[in-house]
Coordinates of C-alpha atoms in Angstrom, one line a residue:
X37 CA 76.8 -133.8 -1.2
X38 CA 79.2 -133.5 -3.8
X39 CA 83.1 -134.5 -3.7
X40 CA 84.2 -131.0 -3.7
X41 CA 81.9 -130.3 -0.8
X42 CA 84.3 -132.8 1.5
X43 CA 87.4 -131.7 -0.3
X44 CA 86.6 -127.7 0.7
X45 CA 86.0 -128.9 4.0
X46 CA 88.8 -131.2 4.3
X47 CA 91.1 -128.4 3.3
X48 CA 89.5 -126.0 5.8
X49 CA 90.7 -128.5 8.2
X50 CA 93.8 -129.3 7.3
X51 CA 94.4 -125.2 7.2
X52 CA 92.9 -125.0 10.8
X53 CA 95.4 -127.9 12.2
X54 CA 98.3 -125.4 11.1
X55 CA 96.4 -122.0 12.0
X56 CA 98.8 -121.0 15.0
X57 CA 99.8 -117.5 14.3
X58 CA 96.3 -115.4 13.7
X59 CA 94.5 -116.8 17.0
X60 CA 97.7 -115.6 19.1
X61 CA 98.0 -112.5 17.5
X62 CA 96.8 -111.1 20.9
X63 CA 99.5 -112.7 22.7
X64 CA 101.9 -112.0 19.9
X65 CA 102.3 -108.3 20.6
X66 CA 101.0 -108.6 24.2
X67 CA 103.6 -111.0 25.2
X68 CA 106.1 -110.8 22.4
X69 CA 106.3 -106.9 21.8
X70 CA 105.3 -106.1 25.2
X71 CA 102.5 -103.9 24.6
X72 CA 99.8 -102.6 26.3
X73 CA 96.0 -104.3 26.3
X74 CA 94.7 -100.4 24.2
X75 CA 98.1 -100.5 22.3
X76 CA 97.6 -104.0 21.5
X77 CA 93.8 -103.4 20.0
X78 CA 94.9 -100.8 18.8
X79 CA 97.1 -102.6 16.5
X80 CA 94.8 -105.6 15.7
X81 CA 92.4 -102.7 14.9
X82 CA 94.5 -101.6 12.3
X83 CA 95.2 -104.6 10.9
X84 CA 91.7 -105.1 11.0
X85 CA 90.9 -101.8 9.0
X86 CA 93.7 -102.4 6.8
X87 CA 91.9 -105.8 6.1
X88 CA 88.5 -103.9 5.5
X89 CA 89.2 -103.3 1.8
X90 CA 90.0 -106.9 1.4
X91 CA 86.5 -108.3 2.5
X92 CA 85.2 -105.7 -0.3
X93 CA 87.4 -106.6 -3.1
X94 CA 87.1 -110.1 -2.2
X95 CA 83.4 -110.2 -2.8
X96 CA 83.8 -108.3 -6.4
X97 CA 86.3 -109.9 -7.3
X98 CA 84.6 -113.9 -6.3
X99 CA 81.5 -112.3 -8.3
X100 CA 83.8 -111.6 -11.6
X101 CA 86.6 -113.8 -12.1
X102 CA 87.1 -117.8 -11.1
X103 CA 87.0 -118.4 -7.5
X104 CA 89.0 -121.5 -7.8
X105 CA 91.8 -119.8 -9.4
X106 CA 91.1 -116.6 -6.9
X107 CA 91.6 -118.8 -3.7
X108 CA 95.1 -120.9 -5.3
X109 CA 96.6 -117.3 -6.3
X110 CA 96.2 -116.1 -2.4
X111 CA 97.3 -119.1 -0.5
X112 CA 100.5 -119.5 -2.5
X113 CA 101.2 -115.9 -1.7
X114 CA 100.2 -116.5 2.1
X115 CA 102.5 -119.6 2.2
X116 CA 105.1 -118.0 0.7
X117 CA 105.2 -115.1 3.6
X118 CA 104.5 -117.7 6.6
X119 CA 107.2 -119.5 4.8
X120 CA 109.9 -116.2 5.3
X121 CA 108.8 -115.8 8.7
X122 CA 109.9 -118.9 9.4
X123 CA 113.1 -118.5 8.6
X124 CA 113.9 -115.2 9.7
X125 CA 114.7 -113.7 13.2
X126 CA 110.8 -112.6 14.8
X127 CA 110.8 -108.8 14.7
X128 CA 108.2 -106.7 14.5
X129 CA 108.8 -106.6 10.7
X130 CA 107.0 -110.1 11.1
X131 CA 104.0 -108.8 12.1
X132 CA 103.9 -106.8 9.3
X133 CA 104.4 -109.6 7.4
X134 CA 101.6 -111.3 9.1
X135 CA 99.5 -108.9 8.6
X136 CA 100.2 -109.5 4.6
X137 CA 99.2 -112.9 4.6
X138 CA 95.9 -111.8 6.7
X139 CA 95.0 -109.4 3.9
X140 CA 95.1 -112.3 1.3
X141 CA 93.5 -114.5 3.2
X142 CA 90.8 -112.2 3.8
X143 CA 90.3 -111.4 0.0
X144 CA 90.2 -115.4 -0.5
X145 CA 87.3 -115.5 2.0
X146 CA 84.4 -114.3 0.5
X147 CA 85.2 -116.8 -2.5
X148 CA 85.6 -119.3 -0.4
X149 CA 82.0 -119.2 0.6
X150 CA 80.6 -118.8 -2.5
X151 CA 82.3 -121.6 -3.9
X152 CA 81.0 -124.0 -1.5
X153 CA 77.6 -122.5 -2.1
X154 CA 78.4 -123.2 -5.6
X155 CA 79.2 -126.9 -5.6
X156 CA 76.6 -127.3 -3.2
X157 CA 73.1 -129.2 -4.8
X158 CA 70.1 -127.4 -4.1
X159 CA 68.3 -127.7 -0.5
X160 CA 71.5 -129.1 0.8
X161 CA 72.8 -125.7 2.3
X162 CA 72.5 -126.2 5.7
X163 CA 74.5 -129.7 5.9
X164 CA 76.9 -128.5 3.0
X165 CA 77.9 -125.0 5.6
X166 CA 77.6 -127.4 8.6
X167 CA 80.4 -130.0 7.2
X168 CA 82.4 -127.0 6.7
X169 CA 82.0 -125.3 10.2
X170 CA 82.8 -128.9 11.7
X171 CA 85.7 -129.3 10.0
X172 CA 87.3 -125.7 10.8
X173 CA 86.8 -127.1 14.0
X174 CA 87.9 -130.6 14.2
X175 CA 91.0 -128.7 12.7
X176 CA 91.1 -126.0 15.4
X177 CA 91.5 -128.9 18.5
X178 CA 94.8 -129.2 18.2
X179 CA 96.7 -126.4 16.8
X180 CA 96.0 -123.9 20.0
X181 CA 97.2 -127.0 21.9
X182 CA 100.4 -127.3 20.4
X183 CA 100.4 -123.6 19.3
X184 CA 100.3 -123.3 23.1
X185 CA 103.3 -125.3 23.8
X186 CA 105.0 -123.8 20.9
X187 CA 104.5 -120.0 21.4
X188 CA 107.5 -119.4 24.1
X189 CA 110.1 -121.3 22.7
X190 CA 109.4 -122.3 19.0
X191 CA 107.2 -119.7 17.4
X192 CA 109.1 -119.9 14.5
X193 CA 107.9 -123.3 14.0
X194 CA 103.8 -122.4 14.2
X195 CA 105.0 -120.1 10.9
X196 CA 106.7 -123.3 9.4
X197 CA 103.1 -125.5 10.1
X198 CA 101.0 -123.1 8.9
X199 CA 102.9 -122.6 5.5
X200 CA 102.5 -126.2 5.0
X201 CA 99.0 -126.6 6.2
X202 CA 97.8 -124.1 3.7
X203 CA 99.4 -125.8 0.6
X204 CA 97.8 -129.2 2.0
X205 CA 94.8 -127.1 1.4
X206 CA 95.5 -125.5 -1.4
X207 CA 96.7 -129.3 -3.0
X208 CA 93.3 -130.5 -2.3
X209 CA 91.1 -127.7 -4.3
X210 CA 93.4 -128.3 -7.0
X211 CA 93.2 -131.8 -7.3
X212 CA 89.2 -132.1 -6.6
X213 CA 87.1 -128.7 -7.0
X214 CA 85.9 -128.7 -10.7
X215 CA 84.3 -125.1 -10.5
X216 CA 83.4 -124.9 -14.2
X217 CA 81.0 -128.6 -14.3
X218 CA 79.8 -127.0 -10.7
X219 CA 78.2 -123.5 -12.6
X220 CA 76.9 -125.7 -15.3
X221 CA 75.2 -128.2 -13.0
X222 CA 73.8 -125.4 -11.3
X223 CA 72.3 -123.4 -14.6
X224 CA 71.1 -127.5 -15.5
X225 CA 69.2 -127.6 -11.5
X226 CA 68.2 -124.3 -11.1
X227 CA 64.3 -124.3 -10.9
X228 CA 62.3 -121.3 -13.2
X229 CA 60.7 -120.2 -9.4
X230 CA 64.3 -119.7 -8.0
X231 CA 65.5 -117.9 -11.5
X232 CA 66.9 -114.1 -10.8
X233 CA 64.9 -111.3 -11.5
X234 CA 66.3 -108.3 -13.7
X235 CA 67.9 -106.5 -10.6
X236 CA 70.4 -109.4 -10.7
X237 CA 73.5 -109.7 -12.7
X238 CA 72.7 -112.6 -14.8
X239 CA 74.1 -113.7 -17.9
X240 CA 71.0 -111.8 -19.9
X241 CA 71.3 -108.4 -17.6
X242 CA 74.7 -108.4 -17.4
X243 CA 74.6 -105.2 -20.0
X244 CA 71.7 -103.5 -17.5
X245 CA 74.3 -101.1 -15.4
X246 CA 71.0 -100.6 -12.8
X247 CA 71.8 -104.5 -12.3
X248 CA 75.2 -104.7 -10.9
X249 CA 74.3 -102.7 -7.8
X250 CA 74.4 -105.1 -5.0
X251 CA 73.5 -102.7 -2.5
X252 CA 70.8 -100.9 -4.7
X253 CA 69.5 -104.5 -5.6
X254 CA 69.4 -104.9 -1.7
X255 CA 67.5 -101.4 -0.9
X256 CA 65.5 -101.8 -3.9
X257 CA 64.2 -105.9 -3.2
X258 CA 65.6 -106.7 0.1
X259 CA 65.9 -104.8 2.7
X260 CA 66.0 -107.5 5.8
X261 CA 69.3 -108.5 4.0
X262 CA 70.5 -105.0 5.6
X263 CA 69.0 -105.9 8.8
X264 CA 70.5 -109.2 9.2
X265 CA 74.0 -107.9 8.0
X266 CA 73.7 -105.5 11.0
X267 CA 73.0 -107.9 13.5
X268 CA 75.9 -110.2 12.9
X269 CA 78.2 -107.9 12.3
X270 CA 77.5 -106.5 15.7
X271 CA 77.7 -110.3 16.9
X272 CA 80.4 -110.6 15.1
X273 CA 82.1 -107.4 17.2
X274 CA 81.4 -109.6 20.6
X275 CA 82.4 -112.5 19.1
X276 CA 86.1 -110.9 18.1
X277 CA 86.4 -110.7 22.3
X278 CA 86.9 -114.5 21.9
X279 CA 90.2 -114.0 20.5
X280 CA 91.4 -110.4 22.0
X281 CA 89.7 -109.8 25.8
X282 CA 89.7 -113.6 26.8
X283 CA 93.6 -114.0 26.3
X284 CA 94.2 -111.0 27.9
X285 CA 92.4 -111.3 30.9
X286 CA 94.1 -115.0 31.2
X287 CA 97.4 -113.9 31.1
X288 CA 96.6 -110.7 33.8
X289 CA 94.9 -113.6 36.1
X290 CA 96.7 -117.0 35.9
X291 CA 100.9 -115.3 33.9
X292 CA 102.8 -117.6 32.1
X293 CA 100.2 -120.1 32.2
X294 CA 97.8 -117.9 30.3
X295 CA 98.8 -118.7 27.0
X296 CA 97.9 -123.0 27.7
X297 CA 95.1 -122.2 29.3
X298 CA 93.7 -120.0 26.4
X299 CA 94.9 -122.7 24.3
X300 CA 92.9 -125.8 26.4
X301 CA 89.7 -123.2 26.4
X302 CA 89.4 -123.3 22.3
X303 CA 90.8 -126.9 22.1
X304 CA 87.5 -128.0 24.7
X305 CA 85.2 -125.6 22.6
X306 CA 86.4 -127.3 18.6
X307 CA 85.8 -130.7 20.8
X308 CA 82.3 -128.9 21.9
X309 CA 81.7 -127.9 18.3
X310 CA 82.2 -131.3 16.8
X311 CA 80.0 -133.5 19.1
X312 CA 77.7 -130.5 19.6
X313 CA 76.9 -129.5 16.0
X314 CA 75.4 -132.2 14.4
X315 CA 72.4 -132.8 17.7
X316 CA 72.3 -129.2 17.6
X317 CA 71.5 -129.5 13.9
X318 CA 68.9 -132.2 14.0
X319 CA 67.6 -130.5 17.0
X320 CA 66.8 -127.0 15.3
X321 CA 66.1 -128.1 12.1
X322 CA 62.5 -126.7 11.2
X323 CA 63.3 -123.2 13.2
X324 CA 64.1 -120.3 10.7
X325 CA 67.5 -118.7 10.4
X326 CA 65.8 -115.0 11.6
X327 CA 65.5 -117.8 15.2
X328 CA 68.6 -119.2 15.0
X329 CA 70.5 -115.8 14.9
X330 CA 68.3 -114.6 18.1
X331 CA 69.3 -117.6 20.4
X332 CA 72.8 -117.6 19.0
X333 CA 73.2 -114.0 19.8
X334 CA 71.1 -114.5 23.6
X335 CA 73.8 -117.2 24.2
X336 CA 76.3 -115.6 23.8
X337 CA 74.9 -113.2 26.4
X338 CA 74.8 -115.4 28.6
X339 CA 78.4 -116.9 28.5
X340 CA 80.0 -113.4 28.6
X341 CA 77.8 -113.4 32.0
X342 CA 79.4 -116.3 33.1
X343 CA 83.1 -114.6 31.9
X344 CA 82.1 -111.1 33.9
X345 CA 81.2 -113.3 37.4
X346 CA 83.8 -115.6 37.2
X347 CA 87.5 -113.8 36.2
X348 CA 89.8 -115.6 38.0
X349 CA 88.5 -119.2 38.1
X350 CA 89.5 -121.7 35.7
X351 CA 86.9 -124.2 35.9
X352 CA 84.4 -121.4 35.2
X353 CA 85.8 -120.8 31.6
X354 CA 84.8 -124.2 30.4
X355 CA 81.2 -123.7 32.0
X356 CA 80.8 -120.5 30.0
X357 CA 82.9 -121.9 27.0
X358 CA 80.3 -124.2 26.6
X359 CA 77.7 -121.9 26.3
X360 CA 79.5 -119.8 23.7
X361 CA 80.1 -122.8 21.5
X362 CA 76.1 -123.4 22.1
X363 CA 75.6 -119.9 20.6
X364 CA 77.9 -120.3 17.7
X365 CA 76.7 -123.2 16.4
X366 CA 73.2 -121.9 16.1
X367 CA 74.5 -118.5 14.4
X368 CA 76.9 -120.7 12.5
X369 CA 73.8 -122.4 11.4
X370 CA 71.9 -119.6 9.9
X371 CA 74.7 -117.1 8.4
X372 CA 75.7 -118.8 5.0
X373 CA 72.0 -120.6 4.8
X374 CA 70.7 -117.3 5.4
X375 CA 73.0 -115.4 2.2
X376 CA 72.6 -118.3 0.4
X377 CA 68.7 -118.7 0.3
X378 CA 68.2 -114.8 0.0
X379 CA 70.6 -113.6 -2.4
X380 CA 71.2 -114.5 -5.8
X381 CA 74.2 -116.4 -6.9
X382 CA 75.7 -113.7 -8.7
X383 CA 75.8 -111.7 -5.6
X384 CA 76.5 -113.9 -3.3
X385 CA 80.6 -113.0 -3.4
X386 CA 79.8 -109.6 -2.5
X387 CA 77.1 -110.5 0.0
X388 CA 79.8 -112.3 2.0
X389 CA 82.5 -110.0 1.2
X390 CA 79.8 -107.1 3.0
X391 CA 79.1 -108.8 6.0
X392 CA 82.9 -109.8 6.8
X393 CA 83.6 -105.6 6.1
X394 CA 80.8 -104.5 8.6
X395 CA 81.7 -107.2 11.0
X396 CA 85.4 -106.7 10.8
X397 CA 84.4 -102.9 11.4
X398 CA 82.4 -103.9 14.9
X399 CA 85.6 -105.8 15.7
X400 CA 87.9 -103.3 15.9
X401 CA 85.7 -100.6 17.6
X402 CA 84.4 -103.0 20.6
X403 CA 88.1 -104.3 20.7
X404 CA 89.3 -100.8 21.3
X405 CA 87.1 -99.7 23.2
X406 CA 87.3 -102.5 26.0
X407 CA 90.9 -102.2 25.1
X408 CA 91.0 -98.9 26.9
X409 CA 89.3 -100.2 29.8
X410 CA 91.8 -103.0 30.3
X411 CA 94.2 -100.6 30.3
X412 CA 92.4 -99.0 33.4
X413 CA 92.1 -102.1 35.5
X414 CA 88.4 -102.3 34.7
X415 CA 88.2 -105.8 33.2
X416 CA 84.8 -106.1 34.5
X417 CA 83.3 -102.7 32.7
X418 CA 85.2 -104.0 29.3
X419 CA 82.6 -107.1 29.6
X420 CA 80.0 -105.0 30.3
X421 CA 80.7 -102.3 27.5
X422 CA 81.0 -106.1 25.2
X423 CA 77.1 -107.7 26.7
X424 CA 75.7 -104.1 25.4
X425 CA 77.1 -104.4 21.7
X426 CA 75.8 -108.3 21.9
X427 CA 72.3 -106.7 23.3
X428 CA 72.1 -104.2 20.5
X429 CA 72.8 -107.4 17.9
X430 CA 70.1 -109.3 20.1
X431 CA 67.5 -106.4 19.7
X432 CA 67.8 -106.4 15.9
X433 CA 68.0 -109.9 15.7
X434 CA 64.6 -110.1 17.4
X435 CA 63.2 -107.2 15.0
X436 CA 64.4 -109.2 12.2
X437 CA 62.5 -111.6 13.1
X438 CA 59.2 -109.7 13.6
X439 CA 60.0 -108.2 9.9
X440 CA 60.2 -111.2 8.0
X441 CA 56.8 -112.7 9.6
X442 CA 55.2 -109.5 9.1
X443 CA 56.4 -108.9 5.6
X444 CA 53.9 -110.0 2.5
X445 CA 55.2 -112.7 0.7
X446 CA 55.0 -110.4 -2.8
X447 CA 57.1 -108.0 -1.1
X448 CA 60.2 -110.5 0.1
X449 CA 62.0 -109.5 -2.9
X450 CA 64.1 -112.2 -4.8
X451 CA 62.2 -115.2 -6.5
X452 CA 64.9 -117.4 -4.0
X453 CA 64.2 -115.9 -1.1
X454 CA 63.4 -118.2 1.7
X455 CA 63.5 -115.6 4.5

């Protein structure tokens, strides 16, 4: 692993400490504006779609110009506006606001990606995307904690964190993310067997139009890219209920105490995450990524069971908690791997950028949609309507599967393909 490899996921961490505002968005308007559970999608739904472009222009963008540079650019303007929120009176003109900062965060994250993948040496994807997942997390144990204790009283102050957290980040990239010796180190490494064929935009096809096409390239050489992109962004619409139903349903059940509990529940699963991931990893090492997406997806089935039984009880959470981490971890483990591995470097920006847009797409709809159900005293059928989307993601996880071992080597596309 390379020192910029600890120093991205570092400053993921040190951003995740601060990140109070985004994972009580929910009980930002819910609590703090008063609205309903459908009014309350419906707004995180628009925020979502308004974020939708951003996941697209993010990926062309990380494909054409220097990620490094890209990422500084939109954390100084998100620190900047978590800065003025937390100095002015909370209005609803602050959720606008927020909503800002989302957008720029969101373009930043497709480059983000692609520049770990970047400074990453060959085969060392998996433990290069792992260090980064464990460090959100270990970042993510204490900010709902004190994000918790902060939201009734001192929200303003969660703003104040954040801002600084981000330029902690942003410091570190600065300081040790050389992303020019990282693209020559990569021409010097890159093997003639893993070399891009003319569909890709490389520096000798760059005038080729017919090569810029990422989704023509996809069609045209890779179709189970399209089925995997599917199936996680459908995971990724049950996943979303992690951050929009669960809240919800613990402030209907259990009041003021809601907000702590939510904020114990993701505290115990970032502890989960980081004594779970690395046996997790050693234990499902030599499985593909087509099986690691299947039993990802199946467990979180399962714990959304547990959820739909067991409204109501506290100690349940944690049980089915536990479970969900167990399922993240495992999809964690084969999402970047998986773009990495079986699309070229030149597309791997808009690759990223794709999957956020589809799955940011499935997380609106399926947070609407249960949203309206809330809103009619049916928790239970708003769980149900959420196991069906994670089904659907199961079934073409499972199909993916059955593709790639049924597909001819000669026909699996790009030269790097390890699908």
């Amino acid at each position: 692993m390379t020192r910029a490899n600890y120093a991205l996921a570092i400053g993921r961490m040190v951003t995740n400490m601060g990140a109070m505002i985004m994972p009580m968005l929910t009980l930002i308007l819910n609590q703090k504006f008063g609205l309903s559970a459908s009014k309350t999608a419906l707004w995180i739904m628009l925020a979502g779609l308004i974020n939708l472009p951003a996941n697209l222009i993010g990926g062309q963008l990380a494909d054409r110009i220097s990620k490094k540079a890209m990422i500084i650019a939109c954390d100084l303007v998100s620190i900047t506006i978590y800065l003025i929120c937390g100095v002015k009176d909370f209005n609803f003109a602050s959720f606008i606001m927020i909503m800002m900062a989302s957008f720029f965060q969101t373009i930043e994250g497709p480059a983000y990606s692609a520049l770990v993948a970047l400074v990453t040496p060959p085969g060392k994807e998996d433990k290069a995307f792992s260090i980064q997942y464990m460090g959100a997390n270990v970042g993510f144990i204490l900010a709902p904690i004190i994000g918790g204790f902060l939201f009734n009283n001192y929200l303003w102050l969660c703003f104040i964190i954040d801002a600084v957290t981000i330029a902690m980040s942003t410091v570190l990239i600065i300081l040790f993310v050389d992303e020019k010796s990282s693209q020559e180190q990569a021409k010097v490494h890159q093997p003639e067997d893993l070399i891009a064929p003319a569909t890709q935009v490389t520096p000798t096809t760059q005038a080729n139009p017919a090569a810029r096409g990422f989704i023509s390239m996809l069609i045209k050489t890779n179709k189970p890219v399209i089925l995997f992109m599917l199936a996680f962004a459908l995971y990724e619409g049950g996943y979303s209920q992690f951050s929009y139903l669960m809240p919800i349903d613990f402030a209907k059940y259990h009041g003021d105490m809601g907000a702590t509990i939510y904020g114990t529940v993701m505290s115990v699963s970032c502890f989960l995450v980081v004594i779970l991931t690395p046996i997790i990893t050693q234990i499902v090492e030599s499985r593909s990524n087509q099986w690691k997406l299947t039993a990802g997806v199946a467990a979180q089935i399962i714990s959304f069971g547990v959820f739909l039984v067991s409204l109501g009880h506290i100690p349940a959470y944690y049980i089915a908690i536990a479970i969900f981490i167990v399922g993240e971890i495992l999809t964690m483990l084969c999402f970047s791997p998986y773009i990495v591995q079986s699309v070229g470097p030149e597309y791997r920006g808009r690759a990223f950028g794709c999957i956020s847009f589809l799955g940011a797409l499935a997380s609106g709809y399926v947070m609407w949609y249960s949203g309206r159900y809330v809103d009619a005293n049916d928790d239970r059928n708003a769980w149900i309507f959420t196991i069906v989307i994670c089904v659907i993601a199961l079934a073409l996880s499972i199909f993916l599967d059955f593709v790639t071992k049924t597909r001819p080597q000669t026909e699996k596309g790009c030269p790097n393909s390890q699908l």
